[in-house]
GROMACS .gro file of C-alpha atoms in nm:
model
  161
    1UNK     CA    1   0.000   0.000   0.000
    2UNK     CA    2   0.145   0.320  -0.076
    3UNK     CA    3   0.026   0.649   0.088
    4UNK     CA    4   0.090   0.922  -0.211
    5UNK     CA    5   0.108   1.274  -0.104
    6UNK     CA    6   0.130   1.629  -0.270
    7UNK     CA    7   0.548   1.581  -0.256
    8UNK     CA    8   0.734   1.221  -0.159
    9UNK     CA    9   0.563   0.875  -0.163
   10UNK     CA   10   0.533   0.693   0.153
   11UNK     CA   11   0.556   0.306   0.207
   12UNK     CA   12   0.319   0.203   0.426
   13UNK     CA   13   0.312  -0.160   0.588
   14UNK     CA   14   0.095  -0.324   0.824
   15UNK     CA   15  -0.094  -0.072   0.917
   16UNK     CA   16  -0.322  -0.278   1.173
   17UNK     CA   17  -0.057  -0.380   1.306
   18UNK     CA   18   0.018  -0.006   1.447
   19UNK     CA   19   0.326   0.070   1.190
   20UNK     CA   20   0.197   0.419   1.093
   21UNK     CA   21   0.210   0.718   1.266
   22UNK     CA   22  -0.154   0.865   1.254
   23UNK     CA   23  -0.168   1.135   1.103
   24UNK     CA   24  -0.496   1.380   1.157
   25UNK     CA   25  -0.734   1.319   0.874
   26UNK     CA   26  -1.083   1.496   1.033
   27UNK     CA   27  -1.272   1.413   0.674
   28UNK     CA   28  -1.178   1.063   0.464
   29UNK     CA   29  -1.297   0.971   0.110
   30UNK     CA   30  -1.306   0.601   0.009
   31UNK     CA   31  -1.331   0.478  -0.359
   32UNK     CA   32  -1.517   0.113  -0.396
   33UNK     CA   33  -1.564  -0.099  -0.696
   34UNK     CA   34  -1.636  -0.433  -0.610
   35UNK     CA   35  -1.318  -0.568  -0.646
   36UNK     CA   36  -1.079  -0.744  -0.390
   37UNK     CA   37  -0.866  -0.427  -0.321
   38UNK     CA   38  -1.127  -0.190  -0.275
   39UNK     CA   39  -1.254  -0.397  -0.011
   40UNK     CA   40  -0.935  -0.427   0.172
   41UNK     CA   41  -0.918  -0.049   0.108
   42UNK     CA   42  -1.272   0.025   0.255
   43UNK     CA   43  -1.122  -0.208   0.575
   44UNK     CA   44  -0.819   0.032   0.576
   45UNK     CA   45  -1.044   0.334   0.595
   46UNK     CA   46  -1.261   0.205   0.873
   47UNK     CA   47  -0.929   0.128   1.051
   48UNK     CA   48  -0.822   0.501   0.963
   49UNK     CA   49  -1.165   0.691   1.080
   50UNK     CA   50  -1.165   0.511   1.382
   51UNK     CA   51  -0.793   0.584   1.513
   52UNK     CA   52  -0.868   0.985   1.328
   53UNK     CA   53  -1.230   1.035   1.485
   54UNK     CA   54  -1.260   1.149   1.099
   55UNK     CA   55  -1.578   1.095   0.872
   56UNK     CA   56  -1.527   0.844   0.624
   57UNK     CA   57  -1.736   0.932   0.294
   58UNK     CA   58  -1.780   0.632   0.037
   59UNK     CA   59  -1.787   0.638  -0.337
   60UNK     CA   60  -1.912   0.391  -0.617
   61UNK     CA   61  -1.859   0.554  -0.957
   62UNK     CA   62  -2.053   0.375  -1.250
   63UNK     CA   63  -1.812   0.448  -1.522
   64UNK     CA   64  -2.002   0.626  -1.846
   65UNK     CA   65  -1.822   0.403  -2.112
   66UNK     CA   66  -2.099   0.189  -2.168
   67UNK     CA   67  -2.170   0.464  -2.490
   68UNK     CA   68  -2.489   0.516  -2.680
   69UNK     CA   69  -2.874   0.720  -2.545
   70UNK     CA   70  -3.030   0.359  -2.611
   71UNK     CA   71  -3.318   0.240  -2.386
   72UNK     CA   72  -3.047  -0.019  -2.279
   73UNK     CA   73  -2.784   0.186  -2.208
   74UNK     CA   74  -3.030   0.408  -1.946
   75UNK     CA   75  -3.138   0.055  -1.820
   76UNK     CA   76  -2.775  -0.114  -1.777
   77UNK     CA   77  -2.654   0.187  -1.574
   78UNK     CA   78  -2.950   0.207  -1.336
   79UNK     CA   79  -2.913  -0.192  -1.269
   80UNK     CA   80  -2.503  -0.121  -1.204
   81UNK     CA   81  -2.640   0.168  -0.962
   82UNK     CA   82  -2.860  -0.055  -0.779
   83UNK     CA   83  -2.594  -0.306  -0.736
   84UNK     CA   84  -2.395  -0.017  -0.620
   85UNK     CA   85  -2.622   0.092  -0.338
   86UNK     CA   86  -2.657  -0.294  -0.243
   87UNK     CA   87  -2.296  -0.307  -0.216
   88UNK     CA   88  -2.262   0.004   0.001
   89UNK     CA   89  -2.541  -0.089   0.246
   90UNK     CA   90  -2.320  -0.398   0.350
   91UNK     CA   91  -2.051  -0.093   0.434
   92UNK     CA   92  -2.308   0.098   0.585
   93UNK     CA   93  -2.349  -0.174   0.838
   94UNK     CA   94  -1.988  -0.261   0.863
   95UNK     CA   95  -1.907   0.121   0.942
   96UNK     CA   96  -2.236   0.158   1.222
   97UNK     CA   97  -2.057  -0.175   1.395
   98UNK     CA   98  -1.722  -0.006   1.466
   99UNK     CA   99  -1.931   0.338   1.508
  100UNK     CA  100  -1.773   0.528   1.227
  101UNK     CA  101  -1.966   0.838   1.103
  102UNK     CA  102  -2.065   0.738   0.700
  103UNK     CA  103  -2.167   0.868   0.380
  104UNK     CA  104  -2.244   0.684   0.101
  105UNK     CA  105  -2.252   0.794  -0.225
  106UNK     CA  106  -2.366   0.622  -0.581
  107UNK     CA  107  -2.251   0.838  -0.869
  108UNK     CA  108  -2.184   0.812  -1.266
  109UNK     CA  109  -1.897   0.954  -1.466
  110UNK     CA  110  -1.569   0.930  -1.516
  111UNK     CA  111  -1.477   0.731  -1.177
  112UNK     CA  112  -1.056   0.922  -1.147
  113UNK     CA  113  -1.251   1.257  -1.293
  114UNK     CA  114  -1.552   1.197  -1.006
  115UNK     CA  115  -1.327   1.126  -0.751
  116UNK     CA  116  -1.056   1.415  -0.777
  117UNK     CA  117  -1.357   1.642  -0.788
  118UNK     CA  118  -1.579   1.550  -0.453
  119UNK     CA  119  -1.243   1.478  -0.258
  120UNK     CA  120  -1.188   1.885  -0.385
  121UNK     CA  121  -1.529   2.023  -0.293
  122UNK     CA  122  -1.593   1.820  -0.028
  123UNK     CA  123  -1.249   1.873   0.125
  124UNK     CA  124  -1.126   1.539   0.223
  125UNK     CA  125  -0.815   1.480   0.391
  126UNK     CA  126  -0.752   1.198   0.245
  127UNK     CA  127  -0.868   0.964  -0.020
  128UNK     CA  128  -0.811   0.578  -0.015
  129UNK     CA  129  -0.892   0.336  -0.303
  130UNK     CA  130  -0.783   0.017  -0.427
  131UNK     CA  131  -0.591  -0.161  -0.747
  132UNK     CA  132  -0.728  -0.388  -0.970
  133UNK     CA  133  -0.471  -0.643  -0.960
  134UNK     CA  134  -0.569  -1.022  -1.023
  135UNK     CA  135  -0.266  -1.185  -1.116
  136UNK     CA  136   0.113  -1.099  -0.974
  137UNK     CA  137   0.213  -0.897  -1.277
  138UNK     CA  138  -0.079  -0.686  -1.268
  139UNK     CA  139  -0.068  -0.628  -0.910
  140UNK     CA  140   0.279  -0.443  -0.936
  141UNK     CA  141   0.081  -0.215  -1.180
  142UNK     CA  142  -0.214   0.061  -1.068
  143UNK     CA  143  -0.458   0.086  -1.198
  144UNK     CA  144  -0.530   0.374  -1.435
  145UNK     CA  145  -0.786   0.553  -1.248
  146UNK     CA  146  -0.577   0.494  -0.930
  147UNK     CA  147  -0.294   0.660  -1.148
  148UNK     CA  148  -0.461   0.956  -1.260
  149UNK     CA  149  -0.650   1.016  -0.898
  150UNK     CA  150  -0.278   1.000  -0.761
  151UNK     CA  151  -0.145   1.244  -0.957
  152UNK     CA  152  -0.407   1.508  -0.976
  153UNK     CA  153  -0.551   1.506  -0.617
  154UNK     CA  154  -0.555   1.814  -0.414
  155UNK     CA  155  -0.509   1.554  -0.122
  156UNK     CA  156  -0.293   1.268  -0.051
  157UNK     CA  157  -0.407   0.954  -0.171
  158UNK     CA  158  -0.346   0.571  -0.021
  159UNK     CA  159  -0.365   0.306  -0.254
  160UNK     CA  160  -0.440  -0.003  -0.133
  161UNK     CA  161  -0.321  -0.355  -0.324
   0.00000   0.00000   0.00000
C-alpha cells in the first residue's frame, strides 16, 4: 500500500498492526468498486476513521463508457447503480458496527474525474482506493484511475493492493 502525497511517496506496511504514525485526517474519502482491493481499502479506511475520529465518505462511480442514449444503455446503468447501493449498504453496516460516522454515495462519470472532484469540494483529507490487480504482474501495476487520482488530487491519496 502506498500512501501518495502532494510531494514524496510513503511506504506504508501493516498498518493494523500499528506501523503508521496517525496522522490527523478529520474528513476521509473512500473509492469502492467491487473488487478485492477496494474492499481491503474500505477495511483500511474504517481502521483510519476510527484511530482519526474522521468521517469516512464512500464512493461507487458507474463508469459512463458503456456509450450510446439507447433504452439499454439508461437501463444497464441504473441496474449497475442498484448493485452499487446494495454493495454500500453492507458498508453501511460494517461502518455503524465499529461506530464510524458514513456517507455513502452512488454516482456516474468518469470514476478518477468523479473522484478528484468531490475529494476537492468536499475537502477530504484523504482519499483511499484500491488496485485492480488479479494476477502478480498486474498487481505491481495501478490501476489507471488509481494513477490519474494520484497524480491530480488536491489531497494525498493511499492506494491499497
Amino acid at each position: 500500500m502506498s500512501l501518495v502525497g502532494l510531494g514524496p511517496i510513503w511506504k506504508v506496511n501493516n498498518i493494523n498492526n500499528n506501523h503508521l504514525i496517525i496522522l490527523l485526517f478529520s474528513r476521509i474519502l473512500v473509492a469502492v468498486d467491487g473488487s478485492e482491493s477496494s474492499k481491503k481499502a474500505f477495511e483500511e479506511s474504517i481502521y483510519l476513521a476510527q484511530k482519526c475520529n474522521s468521517k469516512l465518505d464512500v464512493i461507487h462511480v458507474v463508469s459512463c463508457e458503456l456509450g450510446g442514449d439507447s433504452a439499454t444503455t439508461f437501463e444497464l446503468i441504473a441496474e449497475l447503480k442498484t448493485k452499487a447501493e446494495k454493495m454500500l449498504d453492507e458498508y453501511k453496516i460494517q461502518a455503524a458496527k465499529n461506530n464510524v460516522p458514513i456517507e455513502m454515495m452512488v454516482t456516474q462519470g468518469d470514476p478518477a474525474q468523479v473522484i478528484i472532484e468531490i475529494a476537492k469540494t468536499k475537502r477530504h483529507d484523504l482519499i483511499i482506493m484500491g488496485t485492480r490487480g488479479k494476477s502478480a504482474f498486474q498487481e505491481l501495476l495501478i490501476g489507471s484511475v488509481s494513477q490519474k487520482v494520484m497524480h491530480h488530487a488536491s489531497c494525498p491519496v493511499m492506494v491499497v493492493r
